[in-house]
Every structure is written in C-alpha cells, then in structure tokens.
PDB file of C-alpha atoms in Angstrom:
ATOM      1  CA  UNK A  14       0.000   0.000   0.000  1.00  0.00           C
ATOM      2  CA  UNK A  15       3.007   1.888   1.061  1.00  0.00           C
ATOM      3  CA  UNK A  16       4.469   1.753  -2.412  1.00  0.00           C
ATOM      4  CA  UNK A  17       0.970   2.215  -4.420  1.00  0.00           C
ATOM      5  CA  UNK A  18       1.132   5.832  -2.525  1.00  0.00           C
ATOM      6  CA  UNK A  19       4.764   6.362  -3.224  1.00  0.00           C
ATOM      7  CA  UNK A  20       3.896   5.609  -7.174  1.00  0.00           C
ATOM      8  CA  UNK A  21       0.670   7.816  -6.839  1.00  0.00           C
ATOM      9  CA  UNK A  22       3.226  10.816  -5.201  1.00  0.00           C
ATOM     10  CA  UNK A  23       5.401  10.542  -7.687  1.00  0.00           C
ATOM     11  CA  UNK A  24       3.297  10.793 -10.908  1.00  0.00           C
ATOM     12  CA  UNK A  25       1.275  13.571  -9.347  1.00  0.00           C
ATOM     13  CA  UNK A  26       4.687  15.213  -8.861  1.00  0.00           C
ATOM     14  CA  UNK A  27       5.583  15.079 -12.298  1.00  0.00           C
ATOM     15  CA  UNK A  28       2.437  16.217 -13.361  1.00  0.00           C
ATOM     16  CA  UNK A  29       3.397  19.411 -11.407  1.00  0.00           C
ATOM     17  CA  UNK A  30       6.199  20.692 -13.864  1.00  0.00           C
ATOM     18  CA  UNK A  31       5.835  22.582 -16.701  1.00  0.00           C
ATOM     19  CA  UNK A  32       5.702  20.675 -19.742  1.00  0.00           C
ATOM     20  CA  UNK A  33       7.344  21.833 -23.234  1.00  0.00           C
ATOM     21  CA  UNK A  34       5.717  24.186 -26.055  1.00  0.00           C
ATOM     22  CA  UNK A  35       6.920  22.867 -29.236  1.00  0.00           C
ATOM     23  CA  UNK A  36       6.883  24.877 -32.411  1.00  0.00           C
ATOM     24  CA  UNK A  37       7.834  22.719 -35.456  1.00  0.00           C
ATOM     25  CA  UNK A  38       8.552  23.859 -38.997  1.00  0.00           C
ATOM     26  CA  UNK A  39       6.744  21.911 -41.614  1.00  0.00           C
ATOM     27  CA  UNK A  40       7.069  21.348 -45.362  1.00  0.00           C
ATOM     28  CA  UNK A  41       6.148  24.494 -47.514  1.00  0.00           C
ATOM     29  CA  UNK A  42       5.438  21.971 -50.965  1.00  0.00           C
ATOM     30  CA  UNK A  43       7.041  18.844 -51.049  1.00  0.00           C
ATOM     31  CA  UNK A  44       6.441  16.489 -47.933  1.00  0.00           C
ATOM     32  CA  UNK A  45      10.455  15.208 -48.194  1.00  0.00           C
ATOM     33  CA  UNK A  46      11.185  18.491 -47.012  1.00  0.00           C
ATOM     34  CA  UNK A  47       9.786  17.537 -43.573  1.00  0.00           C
ATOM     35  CA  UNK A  48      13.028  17.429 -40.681  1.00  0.00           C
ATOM     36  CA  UNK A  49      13.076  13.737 -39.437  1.00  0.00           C
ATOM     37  CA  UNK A  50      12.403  15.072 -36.078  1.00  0.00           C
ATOM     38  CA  UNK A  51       8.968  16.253 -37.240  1.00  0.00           C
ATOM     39  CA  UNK A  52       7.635  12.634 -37.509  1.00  0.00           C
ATOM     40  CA  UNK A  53       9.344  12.029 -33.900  1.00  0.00           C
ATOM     41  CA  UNK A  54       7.327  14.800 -32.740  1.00  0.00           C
ATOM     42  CA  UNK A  55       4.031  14.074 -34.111  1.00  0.00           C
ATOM     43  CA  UNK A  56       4.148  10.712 -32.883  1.00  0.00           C
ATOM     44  CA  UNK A  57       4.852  11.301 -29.201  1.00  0.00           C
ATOM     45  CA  UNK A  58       3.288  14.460 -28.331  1.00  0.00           C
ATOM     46  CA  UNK A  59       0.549  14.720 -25.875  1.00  0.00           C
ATOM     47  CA  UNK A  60      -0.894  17.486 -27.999  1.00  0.00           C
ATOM     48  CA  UNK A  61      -1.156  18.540 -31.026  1.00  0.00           C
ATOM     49  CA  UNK A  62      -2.055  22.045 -32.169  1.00  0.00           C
ATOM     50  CA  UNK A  63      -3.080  22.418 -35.997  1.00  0.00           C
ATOM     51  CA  UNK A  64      -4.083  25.135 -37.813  1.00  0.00           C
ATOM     52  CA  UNK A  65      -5.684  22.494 -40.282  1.00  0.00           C
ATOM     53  CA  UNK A  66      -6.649  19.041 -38.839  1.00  0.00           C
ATOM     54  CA  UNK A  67      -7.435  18.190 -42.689  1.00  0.00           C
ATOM     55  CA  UNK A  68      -3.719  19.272 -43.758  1.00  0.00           C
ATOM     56  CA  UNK A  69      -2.355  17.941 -40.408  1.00  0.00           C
ATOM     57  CA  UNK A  70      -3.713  14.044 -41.481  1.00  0.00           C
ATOM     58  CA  UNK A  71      -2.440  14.727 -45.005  1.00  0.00           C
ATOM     59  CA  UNK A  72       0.641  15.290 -43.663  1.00  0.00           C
ATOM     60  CA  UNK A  73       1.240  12.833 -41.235  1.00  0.00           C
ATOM     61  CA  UNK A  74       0.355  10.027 -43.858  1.00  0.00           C
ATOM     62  CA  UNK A  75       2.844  11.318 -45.767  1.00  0.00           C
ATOM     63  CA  UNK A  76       5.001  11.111 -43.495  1.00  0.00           C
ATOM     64  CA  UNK A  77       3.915   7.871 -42.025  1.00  0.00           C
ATOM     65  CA  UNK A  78       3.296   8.827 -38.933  1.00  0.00           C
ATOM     66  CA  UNK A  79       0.242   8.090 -36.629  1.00  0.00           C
ATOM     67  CA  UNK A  80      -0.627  10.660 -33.865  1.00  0.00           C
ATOM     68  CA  UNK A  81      -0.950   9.251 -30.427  1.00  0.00           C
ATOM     69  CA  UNK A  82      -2.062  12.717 -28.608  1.00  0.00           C
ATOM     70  CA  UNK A  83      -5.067  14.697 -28.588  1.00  0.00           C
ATOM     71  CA  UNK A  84      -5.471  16.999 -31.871  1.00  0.00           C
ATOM     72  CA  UNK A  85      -7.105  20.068 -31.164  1.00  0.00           C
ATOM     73  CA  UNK A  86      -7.465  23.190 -34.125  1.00  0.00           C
ATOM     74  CA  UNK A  87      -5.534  26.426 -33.301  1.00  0.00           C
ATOM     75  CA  UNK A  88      -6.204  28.941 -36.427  1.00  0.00           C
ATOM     76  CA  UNK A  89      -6.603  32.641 -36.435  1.00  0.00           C
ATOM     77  CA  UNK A  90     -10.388  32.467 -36.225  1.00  0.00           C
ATOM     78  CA  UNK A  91     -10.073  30.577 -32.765  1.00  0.00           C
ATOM     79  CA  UNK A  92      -6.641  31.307 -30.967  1.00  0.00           C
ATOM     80  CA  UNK A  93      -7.424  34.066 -28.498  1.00  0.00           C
ATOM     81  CA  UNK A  94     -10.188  31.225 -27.377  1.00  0.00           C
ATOM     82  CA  UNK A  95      -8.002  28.381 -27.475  1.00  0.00           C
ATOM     83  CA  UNK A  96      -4.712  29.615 -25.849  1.00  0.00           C
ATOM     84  CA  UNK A  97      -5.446  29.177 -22.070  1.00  0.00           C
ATOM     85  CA  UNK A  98      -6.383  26.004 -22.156  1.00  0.00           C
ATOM     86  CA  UNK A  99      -2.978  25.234 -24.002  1.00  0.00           C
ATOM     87  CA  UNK A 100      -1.342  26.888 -21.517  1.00  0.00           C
ATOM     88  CA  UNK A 101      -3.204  24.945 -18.464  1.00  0.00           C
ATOM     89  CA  UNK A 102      -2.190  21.502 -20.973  1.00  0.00           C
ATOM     90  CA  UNK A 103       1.718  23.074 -20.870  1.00  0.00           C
ATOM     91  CA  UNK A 104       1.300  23.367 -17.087  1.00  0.00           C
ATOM     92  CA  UNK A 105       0.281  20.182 -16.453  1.00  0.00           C
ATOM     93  CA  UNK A 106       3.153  18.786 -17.880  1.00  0.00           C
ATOM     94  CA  UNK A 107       2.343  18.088 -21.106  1.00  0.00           C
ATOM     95  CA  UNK A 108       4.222  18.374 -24.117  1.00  0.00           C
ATOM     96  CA  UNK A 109       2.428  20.301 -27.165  1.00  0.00           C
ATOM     97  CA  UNK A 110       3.389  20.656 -30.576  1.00  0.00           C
ATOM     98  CA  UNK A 111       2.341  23.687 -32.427  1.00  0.00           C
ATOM     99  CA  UNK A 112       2.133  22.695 -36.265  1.00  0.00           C
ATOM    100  CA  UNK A 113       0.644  25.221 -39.740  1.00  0.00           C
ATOM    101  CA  UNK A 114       0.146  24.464 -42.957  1.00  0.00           C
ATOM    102  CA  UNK A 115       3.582  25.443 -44.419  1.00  0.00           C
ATOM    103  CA  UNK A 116       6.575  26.841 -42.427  1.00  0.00           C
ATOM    104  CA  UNK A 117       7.756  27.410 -39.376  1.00  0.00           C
ATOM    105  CA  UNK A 118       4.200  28.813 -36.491  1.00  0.00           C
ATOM    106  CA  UNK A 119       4.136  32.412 -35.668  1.00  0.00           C
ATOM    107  CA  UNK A 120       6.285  33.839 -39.046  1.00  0.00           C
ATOM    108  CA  UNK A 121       2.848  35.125 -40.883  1.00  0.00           C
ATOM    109  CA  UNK A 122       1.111  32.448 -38.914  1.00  0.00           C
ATOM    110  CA  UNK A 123      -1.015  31.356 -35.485  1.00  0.00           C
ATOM    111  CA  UNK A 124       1.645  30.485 -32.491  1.00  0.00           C
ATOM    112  CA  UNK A 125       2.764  34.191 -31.416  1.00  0.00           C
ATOM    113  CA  UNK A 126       0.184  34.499 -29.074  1.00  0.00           C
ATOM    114  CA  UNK A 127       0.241  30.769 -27.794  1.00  0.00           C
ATOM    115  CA  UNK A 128       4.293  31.669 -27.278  1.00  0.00           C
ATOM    116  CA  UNK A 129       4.190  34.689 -25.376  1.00  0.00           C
ATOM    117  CA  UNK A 130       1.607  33.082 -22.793  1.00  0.00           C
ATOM    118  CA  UNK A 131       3.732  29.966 -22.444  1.00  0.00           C
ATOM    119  CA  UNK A 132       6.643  32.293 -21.699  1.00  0.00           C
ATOM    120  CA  UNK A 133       4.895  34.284 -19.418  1.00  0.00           C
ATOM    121  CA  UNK A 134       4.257  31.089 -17.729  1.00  0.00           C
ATOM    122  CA  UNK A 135       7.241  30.408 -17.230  1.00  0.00           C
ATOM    123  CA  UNK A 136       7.395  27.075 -19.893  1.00  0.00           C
ATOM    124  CA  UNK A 137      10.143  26.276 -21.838  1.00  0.00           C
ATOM    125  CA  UNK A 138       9.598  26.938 -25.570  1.00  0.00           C
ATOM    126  CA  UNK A 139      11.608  25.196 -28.458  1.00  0.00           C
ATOM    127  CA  UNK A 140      11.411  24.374 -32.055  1.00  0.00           C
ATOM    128  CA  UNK A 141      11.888  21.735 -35.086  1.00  0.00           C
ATOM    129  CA  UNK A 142      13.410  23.948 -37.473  1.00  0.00           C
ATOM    130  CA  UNK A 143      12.279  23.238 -40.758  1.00  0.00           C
ATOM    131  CA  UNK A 144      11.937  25.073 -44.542  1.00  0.00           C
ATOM    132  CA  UNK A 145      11.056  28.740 -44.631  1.00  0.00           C
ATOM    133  CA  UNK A 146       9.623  30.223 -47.595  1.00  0.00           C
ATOM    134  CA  UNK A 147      11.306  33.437 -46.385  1.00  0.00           C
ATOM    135  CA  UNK A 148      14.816  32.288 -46.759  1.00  0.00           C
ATOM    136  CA  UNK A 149      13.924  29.851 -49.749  1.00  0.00           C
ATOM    137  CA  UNK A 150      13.180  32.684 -51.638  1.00  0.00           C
ATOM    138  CA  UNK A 151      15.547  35.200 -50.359  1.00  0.00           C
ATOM    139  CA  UNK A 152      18.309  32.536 -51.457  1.00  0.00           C
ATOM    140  CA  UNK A 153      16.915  32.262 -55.401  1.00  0.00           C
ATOM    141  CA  UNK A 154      16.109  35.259 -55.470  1.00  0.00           C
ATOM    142  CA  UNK A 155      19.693  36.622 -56.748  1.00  0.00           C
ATOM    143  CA  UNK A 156      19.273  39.674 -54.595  1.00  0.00           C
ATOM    144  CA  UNK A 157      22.017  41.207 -51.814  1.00  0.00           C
ATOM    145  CA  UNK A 158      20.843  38.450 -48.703  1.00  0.00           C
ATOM    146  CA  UNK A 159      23.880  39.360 -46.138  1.00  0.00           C
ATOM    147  CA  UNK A 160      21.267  41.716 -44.486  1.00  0.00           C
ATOM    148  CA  UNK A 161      17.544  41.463 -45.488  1.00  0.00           C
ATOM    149  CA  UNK A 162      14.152  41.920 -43.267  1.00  0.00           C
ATOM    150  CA  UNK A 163      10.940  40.251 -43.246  1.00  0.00           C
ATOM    151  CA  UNK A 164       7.889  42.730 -43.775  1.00  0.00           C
ATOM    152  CA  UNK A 165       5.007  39.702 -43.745  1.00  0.00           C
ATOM    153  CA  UNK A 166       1.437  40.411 -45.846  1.00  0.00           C
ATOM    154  CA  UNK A 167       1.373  44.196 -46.518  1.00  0.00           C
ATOM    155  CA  UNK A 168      -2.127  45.943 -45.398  1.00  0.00           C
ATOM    156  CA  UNK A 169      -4.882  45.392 -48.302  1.00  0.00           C
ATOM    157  CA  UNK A 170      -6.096  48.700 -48.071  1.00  0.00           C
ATOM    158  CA  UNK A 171      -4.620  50.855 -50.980  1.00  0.00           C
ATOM    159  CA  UNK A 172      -3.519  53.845 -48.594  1.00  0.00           C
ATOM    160  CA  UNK A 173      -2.137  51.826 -45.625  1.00  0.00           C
ATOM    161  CA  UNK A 174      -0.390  49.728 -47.877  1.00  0.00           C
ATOM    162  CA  UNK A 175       0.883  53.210 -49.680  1.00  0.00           C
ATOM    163  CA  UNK A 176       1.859  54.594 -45.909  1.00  0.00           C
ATOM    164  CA  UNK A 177       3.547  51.571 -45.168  1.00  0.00           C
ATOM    165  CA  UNK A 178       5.791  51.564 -48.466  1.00  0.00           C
ATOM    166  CA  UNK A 179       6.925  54.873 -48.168  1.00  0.00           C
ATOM    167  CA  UNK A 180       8.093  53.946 -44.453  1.00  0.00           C
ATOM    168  CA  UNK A 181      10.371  51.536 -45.790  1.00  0.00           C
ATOM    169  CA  UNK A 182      11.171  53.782 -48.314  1.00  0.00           C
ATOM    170  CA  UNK A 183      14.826  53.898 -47.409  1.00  0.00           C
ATOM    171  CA  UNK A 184      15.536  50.899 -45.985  1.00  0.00           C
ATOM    172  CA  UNK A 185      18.719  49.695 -47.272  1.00  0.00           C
ATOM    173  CA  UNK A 186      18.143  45.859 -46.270  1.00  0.00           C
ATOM    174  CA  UNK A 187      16.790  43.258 -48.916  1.00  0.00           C
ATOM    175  CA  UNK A 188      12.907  43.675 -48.207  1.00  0.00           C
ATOM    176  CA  UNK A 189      10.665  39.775 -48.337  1.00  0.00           C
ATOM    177  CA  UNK A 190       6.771  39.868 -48.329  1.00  0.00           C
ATOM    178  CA  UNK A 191       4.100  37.321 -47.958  1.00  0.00           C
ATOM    179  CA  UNK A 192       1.098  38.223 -50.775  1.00  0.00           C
ATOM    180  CA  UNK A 193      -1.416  36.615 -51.598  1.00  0.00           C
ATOM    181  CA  UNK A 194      -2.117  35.667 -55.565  1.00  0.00           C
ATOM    182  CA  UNK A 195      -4.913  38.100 -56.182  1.00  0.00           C
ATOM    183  CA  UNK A 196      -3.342  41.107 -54.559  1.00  0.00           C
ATOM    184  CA  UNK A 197       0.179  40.073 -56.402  1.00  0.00           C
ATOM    185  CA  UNK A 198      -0.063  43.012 -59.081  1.00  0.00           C
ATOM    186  CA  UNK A 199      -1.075  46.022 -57.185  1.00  0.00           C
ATOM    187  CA  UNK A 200       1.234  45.407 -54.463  1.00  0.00           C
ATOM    188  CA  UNK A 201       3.915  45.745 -56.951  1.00  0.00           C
ATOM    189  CA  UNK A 202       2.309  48.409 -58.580  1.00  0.00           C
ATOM    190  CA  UNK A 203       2.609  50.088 -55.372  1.00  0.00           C
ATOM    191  CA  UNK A 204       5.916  48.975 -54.794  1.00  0.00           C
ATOM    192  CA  UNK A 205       7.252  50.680 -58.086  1.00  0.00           C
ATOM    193  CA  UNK A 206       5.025  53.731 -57.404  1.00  0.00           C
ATOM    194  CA  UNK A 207       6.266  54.458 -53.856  1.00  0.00           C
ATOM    195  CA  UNK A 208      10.420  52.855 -54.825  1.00  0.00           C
ATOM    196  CA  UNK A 209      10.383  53.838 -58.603  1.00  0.00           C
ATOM    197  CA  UNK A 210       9.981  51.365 -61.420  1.00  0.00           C
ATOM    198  CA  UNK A 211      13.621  50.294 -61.502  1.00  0.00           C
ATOM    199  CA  UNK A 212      14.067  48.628 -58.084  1.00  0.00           C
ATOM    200  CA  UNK A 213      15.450  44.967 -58.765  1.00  0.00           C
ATOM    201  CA  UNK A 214      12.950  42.443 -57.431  1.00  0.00           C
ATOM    202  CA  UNK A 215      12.319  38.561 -57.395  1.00  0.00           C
ATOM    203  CA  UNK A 216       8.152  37.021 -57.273  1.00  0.00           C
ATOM    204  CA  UNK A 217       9.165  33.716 -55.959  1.00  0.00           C
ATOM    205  CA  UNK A 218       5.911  31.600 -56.717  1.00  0.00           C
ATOM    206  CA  UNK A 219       4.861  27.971 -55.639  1.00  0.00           C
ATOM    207  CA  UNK A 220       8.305  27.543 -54.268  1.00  0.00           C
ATOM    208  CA  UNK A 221       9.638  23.862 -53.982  1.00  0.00           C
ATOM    209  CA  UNK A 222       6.600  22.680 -55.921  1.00  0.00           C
ATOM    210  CA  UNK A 223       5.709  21.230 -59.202  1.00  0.00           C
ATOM    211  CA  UNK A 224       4.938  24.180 -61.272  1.00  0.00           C
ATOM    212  CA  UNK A 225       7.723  26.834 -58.845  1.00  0.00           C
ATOM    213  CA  UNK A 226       8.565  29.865 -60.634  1.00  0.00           C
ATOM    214  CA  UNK A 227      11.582  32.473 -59.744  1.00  0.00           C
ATOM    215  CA  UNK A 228      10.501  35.455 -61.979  1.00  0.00           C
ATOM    216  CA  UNK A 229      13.232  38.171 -61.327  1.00  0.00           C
ATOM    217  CA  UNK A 230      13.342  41.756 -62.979  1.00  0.00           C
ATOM    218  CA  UNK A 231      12.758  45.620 -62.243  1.00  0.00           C
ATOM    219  CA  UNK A 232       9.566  46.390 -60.487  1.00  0.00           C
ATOM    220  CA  UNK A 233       7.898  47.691 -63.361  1.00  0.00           C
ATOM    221  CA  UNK A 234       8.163  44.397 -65.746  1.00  0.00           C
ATOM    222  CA  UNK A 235       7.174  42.456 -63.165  1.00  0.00           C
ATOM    223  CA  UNK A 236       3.966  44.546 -62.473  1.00  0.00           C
ATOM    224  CA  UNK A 237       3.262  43.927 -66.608  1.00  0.00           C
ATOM    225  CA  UNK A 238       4.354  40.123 -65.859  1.00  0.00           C
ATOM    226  CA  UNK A 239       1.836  40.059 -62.949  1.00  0.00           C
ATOM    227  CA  UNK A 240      -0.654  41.550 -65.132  1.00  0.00           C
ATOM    228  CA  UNK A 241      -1.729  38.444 -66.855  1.00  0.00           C
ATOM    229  CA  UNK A 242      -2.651  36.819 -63.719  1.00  0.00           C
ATOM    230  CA  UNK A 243      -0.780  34.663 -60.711  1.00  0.00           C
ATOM    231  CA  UNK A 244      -1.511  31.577 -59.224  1.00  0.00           C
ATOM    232  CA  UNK A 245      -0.537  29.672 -55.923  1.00  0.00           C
ATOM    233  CA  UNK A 246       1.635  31.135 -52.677  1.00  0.00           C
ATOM    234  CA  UNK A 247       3.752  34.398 -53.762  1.00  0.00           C
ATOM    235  CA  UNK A 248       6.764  35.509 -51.871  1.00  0.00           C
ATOM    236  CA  UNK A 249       8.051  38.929 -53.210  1.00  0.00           C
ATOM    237  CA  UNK A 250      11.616  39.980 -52.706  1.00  0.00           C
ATOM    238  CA  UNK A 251      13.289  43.537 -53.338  1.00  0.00           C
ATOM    239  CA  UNK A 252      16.359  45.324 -53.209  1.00  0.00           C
ATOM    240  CA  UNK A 253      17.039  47.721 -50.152  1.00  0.00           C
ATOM    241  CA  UNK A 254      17.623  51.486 -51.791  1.00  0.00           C
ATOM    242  CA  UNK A 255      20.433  52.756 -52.296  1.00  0.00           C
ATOM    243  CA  UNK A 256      22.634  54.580 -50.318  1.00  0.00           C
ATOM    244  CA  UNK A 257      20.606  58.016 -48.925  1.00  0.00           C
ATOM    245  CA  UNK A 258      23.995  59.685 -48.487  1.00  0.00           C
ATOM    246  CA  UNK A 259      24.123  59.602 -52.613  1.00  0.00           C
ATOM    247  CA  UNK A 260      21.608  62.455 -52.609  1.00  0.00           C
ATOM    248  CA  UNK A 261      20.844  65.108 -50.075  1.00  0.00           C
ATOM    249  CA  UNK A 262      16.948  65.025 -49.115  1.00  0.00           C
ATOM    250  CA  UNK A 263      16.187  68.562 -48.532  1.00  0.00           C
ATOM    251  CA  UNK A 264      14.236  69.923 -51.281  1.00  0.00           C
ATOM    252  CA  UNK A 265      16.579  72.185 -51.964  1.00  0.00           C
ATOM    253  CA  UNK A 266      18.970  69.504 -53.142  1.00  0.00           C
ATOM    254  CA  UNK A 267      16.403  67.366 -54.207  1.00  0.00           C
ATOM    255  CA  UNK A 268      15.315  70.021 -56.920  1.00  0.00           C
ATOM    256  CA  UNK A 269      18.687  70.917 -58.295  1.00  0.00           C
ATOM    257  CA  UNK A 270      19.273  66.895 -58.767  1.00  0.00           C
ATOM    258  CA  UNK A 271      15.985  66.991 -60.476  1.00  0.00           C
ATOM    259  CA  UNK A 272      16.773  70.067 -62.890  1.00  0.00           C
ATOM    260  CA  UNK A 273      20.252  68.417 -63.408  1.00  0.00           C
ATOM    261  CA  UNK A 274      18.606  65.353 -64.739  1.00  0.00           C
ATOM    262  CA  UNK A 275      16.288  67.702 -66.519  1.00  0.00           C
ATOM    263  CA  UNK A 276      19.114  69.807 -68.573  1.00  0.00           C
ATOM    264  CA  UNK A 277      20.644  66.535 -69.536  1.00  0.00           C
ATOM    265  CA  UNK A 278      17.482  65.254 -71.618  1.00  0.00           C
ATOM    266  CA  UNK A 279      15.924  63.474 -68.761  1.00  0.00           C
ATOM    267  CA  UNK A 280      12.094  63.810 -68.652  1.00  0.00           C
ATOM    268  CA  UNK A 281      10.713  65.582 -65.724  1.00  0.00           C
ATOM    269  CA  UNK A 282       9.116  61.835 -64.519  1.00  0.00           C
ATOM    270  CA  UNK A 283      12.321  59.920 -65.283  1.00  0.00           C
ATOM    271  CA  UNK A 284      14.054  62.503 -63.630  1.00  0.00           C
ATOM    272  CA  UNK A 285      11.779  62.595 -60.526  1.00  0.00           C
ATOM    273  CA  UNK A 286      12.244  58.726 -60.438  1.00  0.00           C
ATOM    274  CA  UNK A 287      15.999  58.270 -60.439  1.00  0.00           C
ATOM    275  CA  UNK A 288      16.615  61.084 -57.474  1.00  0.00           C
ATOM    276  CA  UNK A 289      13.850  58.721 -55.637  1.00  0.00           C
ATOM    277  CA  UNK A 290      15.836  56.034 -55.908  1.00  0.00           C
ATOM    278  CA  UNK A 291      18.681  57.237 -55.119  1.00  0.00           C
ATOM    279  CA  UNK A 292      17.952  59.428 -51.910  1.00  0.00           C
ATOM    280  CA  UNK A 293      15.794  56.493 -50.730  1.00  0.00           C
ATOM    281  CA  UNK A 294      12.571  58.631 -51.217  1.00  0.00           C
ATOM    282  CA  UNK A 295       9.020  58.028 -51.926  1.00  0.00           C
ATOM    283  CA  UNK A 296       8.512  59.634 -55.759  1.00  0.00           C
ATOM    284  CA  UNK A 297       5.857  61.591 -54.122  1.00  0.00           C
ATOM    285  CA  UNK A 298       7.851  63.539 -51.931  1.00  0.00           C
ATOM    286  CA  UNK A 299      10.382  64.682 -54.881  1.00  0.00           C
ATOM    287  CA  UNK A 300       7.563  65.168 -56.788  1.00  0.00           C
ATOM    288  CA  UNK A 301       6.593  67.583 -53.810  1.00  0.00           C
ATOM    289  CA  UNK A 302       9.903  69.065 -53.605  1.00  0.00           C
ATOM    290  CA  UNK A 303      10.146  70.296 -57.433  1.00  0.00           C
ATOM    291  CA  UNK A 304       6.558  71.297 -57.736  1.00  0.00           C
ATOM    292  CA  UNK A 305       5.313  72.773 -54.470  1.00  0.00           C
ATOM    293  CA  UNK A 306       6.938  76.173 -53.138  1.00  0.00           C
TER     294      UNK A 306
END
C-alpha cells in the first residue's frame, strides 16, 4: 500500500512541472522536405495544435506517422479562445506541438500568441526547425541576402499599404513579403510607385513545388508580368535602396538633382524617379519638392 502511494506521489509530482511548447517547422510543398524530427514529434506528443486538422492528417500520412495525442485546431479564427487552455495543458506537464500548414508557427502564422503566454508562464519553448519560404526565396532570389528583413502580408487597403511603403522607403536591407495571388499586381504596382519602377525584385511563386517559378526583374516588368494573372503562394523579394547619403533630401537639393537630370534630356518623370531612388525617397515627396513652393 506503502508503495501504491509512493507511485501515486510521484506521478502527481511530475504532473506538477511545466511541460514543453513545441513549435515545429513543416514542409512548404514537397512532404520530403519535412526534418526527421517532425515525424518524432508528431508521434509522441501529448498534444497537437493544428491550424488544419485536414492538412495535419495529409501530412502525417505522408510522413507515415500516426498521432498518439489529442489533436485540437488552433487557427486565427479561434486562438485568443483556445490559448489558455494550451497553456493549463503546458502546465500540467504536457508536451504540445504547435504545427501550420507550411513553415515554421508564428512567421505570418497562429503560435505568437500561444508563445508569449507559455513564456509568461514560465514554460520552456523550443522548435523543429524546418523550410522557410522566407529564406527559400531570399536565397533564389539573386538579390544582396547578407542583411535582409521580413515585412510579412502588406495591409490590403490601398492607402495603408501606400503609408507603409513609403516607411520603408529607405531601408537599405533586402525587403521579403508574404502576398497573396490576387493582390500580387497592385502590391507591386505600389511597390514601383512608392520605390520607382527600376528597383530589382524577385516574385518567388509555388516555391519547392511542381509548377515553382523564380521570376526576377525591375519592379515595373514584373507589375506587366503580374498583369496576366498569378496563381498559388507568392513571396516577393526587393532590393534595399540605395545609399541616402548619394543624394541630399532637402528639397533644396532634391530640386537641383531633379533640374540636373532635366538639362541633360531626362524627362521631368524619369528625372523625378531616379533622385527617388537614389535618396531612398518616396517619388511623391520629390515630386513635392520640385513642384510645391
């Protein structure tokens, strides 16, 4: 009886501790991309967090693997609902993985929120590192990748999504965004209008897939490529801007480098374009500079 007590001590100790929050990159197209400790994981954790159950059993027959846990559905729609009780599962001791559709949870996905609870918590949080369609594409993309940042989905209103180009305006890091198919054109459109037409930039589509396409080129061919229509996941990459030290940005200087332009045969628009790009300016505000006193 003695012992039976002991046993029933023991495993009501261990339920005490803090279990383990596991965030685990999967494939972003072909299943062989999968890290071999994803099937480990699937197969032995007490939980499993999916943003699609349907994906999730596509997956793990893929991969062979049969879940032994408890799947549950974390997605945008139901996160802020479903995070506690995660938590309480972490705090029991259990170990949960976190799994999305494609790439690594919380990069453009659900798991942020479910990661800063289990930290504030106190539970240890790691990760099965896996493919990234941010640095898959960055590496294709033939673009400058020793320093580069990671914008996400830019806003789908037409004026936010304006606001927030011209705030990046002159950032000199390789730029990578998440878009979806539909919205493919006029977010380069914008890009070109708020960077100038020039820019060098990679649409990186379907990557690792069947049908993947790398389609690199200035801004403005590839809003006349994206034109004709785009299909599947689109990851856009871009040259940083040059240098702002090229070109002083007071409108002063900004007007003289236009009329310089201007007395060599430039147009007034070309003209307006390359000081953009070269100060690191939204066209606009040249534009500004030359025409409003």
């Amino acid at each position: 009886m003695a012992e039976d007590e002991d046993t029933r001590a023991d495993v009501a100790g261990a339920t005490d501790e803090a279990g383990v929050l596991v965030l685990a990159g999967t494939p972003i197209g072909q299943p062989g991309d999968a890290p071999a400790r994803l099937a480990e994981e699937l197969s032995t954790a007490d939980v499993v967090a999916a943003e699609d159950t349907r994906r999730l059993k596509r997956l793990t027959t893929d991969l062979g693997v049969t879940i032994t846990g408890r799947v549950v559905s974390y997605f945008e729609g139901n996160e802020q609902r479903r995070t506690p009780g995660l938590v309480d599962d972490l705090l029991a001791g259990n170990r949960v993985l976190l799994v999305t559709d494609a790439g690594m949870p919380s990069v453009s996905d659900p798991g942020y929120r479910l990661v800063a609870a289990a930290v504030e918590a106190g539970v240890r949080v790691t990760a099965v590192p896996g493919p990234s369609a941010v640095l898959t594409a960055l590496a294709v993309s033939g673009l400058p990748v020793d320093r580069f940042c990671f914008e996400g989905f830019l806003p789908r209103k037409a004026g936010e999504r304006s606001r927030r180009l011209a705030d990046l305006a002159a950032e000199q890091r390789t730029l990578v965004f998440f878009e979806a198919p539909h919205r493919t054109e006029a977010a380069l459109a914008a890009m070109a209008e708020a960077w100038g037409e020039d820019r060098p930039a990679a649409v990186c589509r379907e990557l690792t897939k069947t049908h993947e396409e790398v389609r690199r080129g200035r801004l403005g061919e590839l809003v006349a490529w994206a034109a004709e229509g785009v299909r599947g996941e689109v990851t856009i990459v871009v040259a940083g801007a040059s240098p702002a030290a090229a070109i002083s940005t007071d409108e002063a200087s900004l007007r003289a480098e236009v009329q310089a332009r201007e007395d060599q045969g430039m147009t007034r628009k070309d003209a307006i374009l390359d000081v953009a790009r070269l100060a690191g300016l939204p066209k606009r505000e040249v534009y500004q500079a030359v025409h409003v006193r």
